[in-house]
Every structure is written in structure tokens, then in C-alpha cells.
mmCIF file with all atom_site columns, C-alpha atoms in Angstrom:
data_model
loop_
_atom_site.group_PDB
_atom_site.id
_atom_site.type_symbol
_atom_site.label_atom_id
_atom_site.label_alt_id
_atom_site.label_comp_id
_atom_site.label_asym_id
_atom_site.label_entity_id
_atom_site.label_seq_id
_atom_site.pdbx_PDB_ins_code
_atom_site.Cartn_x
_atom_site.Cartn_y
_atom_site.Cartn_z
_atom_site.occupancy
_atom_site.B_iso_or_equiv
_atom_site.pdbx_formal_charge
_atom_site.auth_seq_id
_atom_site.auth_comp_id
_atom_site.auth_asym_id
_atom_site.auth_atom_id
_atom_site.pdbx_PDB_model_num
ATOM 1  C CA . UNK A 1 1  ? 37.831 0.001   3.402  1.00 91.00 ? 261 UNK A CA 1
ATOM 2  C CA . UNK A 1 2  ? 39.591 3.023   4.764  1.00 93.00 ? 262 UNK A CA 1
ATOM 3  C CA . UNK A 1 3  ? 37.739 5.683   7.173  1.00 95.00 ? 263 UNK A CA 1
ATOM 4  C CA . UNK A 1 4  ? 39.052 8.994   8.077  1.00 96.00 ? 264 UNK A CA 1
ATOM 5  C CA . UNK A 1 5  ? 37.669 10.778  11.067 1.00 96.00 ? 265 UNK A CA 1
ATOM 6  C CA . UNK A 1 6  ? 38.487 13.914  12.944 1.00 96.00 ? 266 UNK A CA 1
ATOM 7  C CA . UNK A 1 7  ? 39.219 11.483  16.338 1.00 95.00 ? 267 UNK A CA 1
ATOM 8  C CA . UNK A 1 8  ? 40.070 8.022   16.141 1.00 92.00 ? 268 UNK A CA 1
ATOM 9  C CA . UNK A 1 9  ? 36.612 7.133   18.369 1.00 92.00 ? 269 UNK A CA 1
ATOM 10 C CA . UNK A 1 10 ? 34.638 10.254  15.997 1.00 95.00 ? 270 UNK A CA 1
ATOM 11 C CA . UNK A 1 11 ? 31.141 8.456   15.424 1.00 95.00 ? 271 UNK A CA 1
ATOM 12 C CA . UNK A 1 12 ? 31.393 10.758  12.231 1.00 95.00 ? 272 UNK A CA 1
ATOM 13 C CA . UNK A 1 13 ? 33.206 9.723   9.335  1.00 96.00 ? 273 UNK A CA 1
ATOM 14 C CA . UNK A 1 14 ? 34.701 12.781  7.124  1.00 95.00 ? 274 UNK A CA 1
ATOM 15 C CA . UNK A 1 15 ? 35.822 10.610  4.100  1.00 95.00 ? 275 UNK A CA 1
ATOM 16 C CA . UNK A 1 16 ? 35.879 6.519   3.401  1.00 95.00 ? 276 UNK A CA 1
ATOM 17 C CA . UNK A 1 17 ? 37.812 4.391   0.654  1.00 95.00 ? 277 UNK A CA 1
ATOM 18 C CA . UNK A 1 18 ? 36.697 1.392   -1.025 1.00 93.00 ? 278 UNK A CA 1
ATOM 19 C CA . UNK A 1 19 ? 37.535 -1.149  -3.723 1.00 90.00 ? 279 UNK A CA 1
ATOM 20 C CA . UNK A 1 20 ? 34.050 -1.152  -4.111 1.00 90.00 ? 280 UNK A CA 1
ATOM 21 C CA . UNK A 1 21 ? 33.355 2.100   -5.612 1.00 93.00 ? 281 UNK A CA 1
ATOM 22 C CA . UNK A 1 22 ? 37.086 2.577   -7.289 1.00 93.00 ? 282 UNK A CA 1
ATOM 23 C CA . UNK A 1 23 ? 38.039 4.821   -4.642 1.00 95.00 ? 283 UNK A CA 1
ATOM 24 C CA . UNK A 1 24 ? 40.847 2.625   -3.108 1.00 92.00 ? 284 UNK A CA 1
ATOM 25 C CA . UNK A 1 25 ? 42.843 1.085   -6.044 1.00 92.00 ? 285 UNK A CA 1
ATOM 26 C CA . UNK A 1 26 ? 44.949 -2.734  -5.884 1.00 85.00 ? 286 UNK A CA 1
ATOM 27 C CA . UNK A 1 27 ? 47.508 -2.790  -8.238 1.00 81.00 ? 287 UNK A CA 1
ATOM 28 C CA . UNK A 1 28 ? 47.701 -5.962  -9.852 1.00 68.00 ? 288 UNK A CA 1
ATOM 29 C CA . UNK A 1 29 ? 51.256 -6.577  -8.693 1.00 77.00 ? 289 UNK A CA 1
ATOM 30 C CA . UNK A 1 30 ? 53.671 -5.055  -6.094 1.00 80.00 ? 290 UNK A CA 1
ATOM 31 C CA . UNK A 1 31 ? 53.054 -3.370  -2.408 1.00 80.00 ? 291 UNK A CA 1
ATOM 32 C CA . UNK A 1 32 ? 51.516 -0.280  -3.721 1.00 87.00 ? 292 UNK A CA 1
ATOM 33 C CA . UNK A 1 33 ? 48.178 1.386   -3.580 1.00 88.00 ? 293 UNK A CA 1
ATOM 34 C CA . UNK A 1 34 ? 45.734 4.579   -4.253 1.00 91.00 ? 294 UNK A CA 1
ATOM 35 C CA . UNK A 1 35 ? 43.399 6.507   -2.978 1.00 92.00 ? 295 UNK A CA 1
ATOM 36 C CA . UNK A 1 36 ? 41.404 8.629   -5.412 1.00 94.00 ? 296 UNK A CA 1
ATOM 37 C CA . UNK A 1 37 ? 38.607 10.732  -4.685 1.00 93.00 ? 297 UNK A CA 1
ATOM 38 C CA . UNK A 1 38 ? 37.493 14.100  -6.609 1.00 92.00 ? 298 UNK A CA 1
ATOM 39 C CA . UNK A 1 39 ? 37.828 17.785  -6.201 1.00 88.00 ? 299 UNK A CA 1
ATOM 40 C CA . UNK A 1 40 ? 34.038 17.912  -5.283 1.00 91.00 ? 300 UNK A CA 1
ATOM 41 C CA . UNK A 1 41 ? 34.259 14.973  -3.171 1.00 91.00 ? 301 UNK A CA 1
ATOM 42 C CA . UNK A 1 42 ? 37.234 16.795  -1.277 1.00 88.00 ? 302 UNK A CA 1
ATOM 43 C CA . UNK A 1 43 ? 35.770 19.899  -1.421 1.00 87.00 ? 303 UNK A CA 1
ATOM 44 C CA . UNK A 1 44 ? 34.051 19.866  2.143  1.00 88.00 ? 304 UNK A CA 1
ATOM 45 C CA . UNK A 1 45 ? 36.963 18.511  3.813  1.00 91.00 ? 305 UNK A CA 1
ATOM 46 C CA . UNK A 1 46 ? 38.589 21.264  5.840  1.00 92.00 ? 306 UNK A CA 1
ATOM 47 C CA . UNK A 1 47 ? 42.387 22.241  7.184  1.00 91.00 ? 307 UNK A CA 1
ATOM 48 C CA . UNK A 1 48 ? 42.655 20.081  10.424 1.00 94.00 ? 308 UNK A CA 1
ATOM 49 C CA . UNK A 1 49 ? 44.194 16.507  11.843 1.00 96.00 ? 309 UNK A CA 1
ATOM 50 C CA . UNK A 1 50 ? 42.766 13.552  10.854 1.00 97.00 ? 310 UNK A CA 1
ATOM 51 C CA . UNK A 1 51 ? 43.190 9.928   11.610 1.00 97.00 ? 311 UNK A CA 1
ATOM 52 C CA . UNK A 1 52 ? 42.362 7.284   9.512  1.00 96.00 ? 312 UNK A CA 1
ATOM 53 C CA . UNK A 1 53 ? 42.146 3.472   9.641  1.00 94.00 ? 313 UNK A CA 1
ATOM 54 C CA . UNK A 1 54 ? 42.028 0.813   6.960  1.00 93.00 ? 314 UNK A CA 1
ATOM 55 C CA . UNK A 1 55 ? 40.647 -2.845  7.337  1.00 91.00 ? 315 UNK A CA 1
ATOM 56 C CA . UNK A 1 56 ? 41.107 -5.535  5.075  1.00 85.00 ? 316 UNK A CA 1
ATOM 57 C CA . UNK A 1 57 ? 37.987 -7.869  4.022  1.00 79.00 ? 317 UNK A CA 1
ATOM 58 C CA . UNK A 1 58 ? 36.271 -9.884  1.229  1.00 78.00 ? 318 UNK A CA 1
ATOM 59 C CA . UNK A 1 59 ? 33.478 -12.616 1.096  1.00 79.00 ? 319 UNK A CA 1
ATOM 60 C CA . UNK A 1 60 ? 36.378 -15.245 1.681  1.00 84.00 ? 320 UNK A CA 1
ATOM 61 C CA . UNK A 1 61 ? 38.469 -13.187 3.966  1.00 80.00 ? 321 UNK A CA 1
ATOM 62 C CA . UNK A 1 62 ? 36.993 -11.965 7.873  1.00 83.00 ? 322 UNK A CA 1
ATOM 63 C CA . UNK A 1 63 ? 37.770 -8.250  8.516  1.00 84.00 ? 323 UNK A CA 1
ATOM 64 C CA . UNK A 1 64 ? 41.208 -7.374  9.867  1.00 87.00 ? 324 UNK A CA 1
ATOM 65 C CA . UNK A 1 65 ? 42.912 -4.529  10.601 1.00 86.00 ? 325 UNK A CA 1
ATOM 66 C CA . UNK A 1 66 ? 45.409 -3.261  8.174  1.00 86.00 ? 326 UNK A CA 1
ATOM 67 C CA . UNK A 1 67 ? 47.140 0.564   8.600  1.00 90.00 ? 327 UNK A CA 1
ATOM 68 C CA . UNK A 1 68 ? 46.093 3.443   10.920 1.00 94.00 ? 328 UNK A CA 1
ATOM 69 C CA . UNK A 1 69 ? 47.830 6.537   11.081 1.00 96.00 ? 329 UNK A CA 1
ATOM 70 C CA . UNK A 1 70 ? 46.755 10.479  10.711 1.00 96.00 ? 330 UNK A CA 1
ATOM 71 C CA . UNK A 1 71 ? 47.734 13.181  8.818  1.00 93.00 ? 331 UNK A CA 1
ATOM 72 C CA . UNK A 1 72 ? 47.563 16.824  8.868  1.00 93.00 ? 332 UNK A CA 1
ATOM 73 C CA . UNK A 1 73 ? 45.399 18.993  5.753  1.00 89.00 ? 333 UNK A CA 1
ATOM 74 C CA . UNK A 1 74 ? 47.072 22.088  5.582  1.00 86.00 ? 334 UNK A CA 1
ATOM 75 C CA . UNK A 1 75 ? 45.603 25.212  3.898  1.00 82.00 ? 335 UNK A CA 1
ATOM 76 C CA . UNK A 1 76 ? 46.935 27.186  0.720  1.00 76.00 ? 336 UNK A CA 1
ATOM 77 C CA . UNK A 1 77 ? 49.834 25.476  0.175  1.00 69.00 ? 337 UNK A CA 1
ATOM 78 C CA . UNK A 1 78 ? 49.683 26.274  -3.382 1.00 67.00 ? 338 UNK A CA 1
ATOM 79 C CA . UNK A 1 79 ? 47.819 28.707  -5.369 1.00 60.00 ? 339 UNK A CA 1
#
């Protein structure tokens, strides 16, 4: 699961990522992954600094944490 919020402690969460729902994809071999969400679903994201955090879990494996990091949406950069 990965969570982006607007702070890292942000009770709020602006987008999340999962396996689950196809929005984080494992590729089947290599180091590589995605992160897909629509134009809709990114539609009520705005221009700002985000941070984001990504844990690692399944029914076999306890929750641990993974990446964390932020990144910077920045308007109009194409037309």
C-alpha cells in the first residue's frame, strides 16, 4: 500500500496505491513497479508538495516499511 498526504503526520490521505485494486502493479520479474490511477481519479489532486510512504504486507508477511519520499505536482507543464 502506498499513501500520499500533504504532511507526512496529515490524518488526511490525498491518494493511496494498492495491489489490491490494480492501482500499484508487481511485475512478475525484475526491481520495477507502477502506479496507475485515472484522469478522474487525479483530477482533484492539486499543484502542491506531497509526501508519500509505501509499506509492504500480505497474509504471510507482517507490515513493513518500504519507500518514503515526496514529490512536487507542478501546474501546466504541458498544454
Amino acid at each position: 500500500t502506498l499513501q500520499v498526504r500533504i504532511k507526512p503526520d496529515a490524518p488526511f490521505v490525498v491518494l493511496q496505491f494498492s495491489t489490491t485494486d490494480g492501482s500499484i502493479v508487481l511485475p512478475a520479474v525484475g526491481g520495477t513497479f507502477q502506479l496507475k490511477k485515472t484522469a478522474t481519479e487525479l483530477s482533484t489532486v492539486r499543484a502542491g508538495q506531497y509526501f508519500y510512504n509505501m509499506d509492504l504486507h500480505s497474509a504471510t508477511y507482517p507490515r513493513r516499511a518500504f519507500l518514503s519520499g515526496e514529490f512536487t505536482i507542478i501546474p501546466n507543464i504541458t498544454t
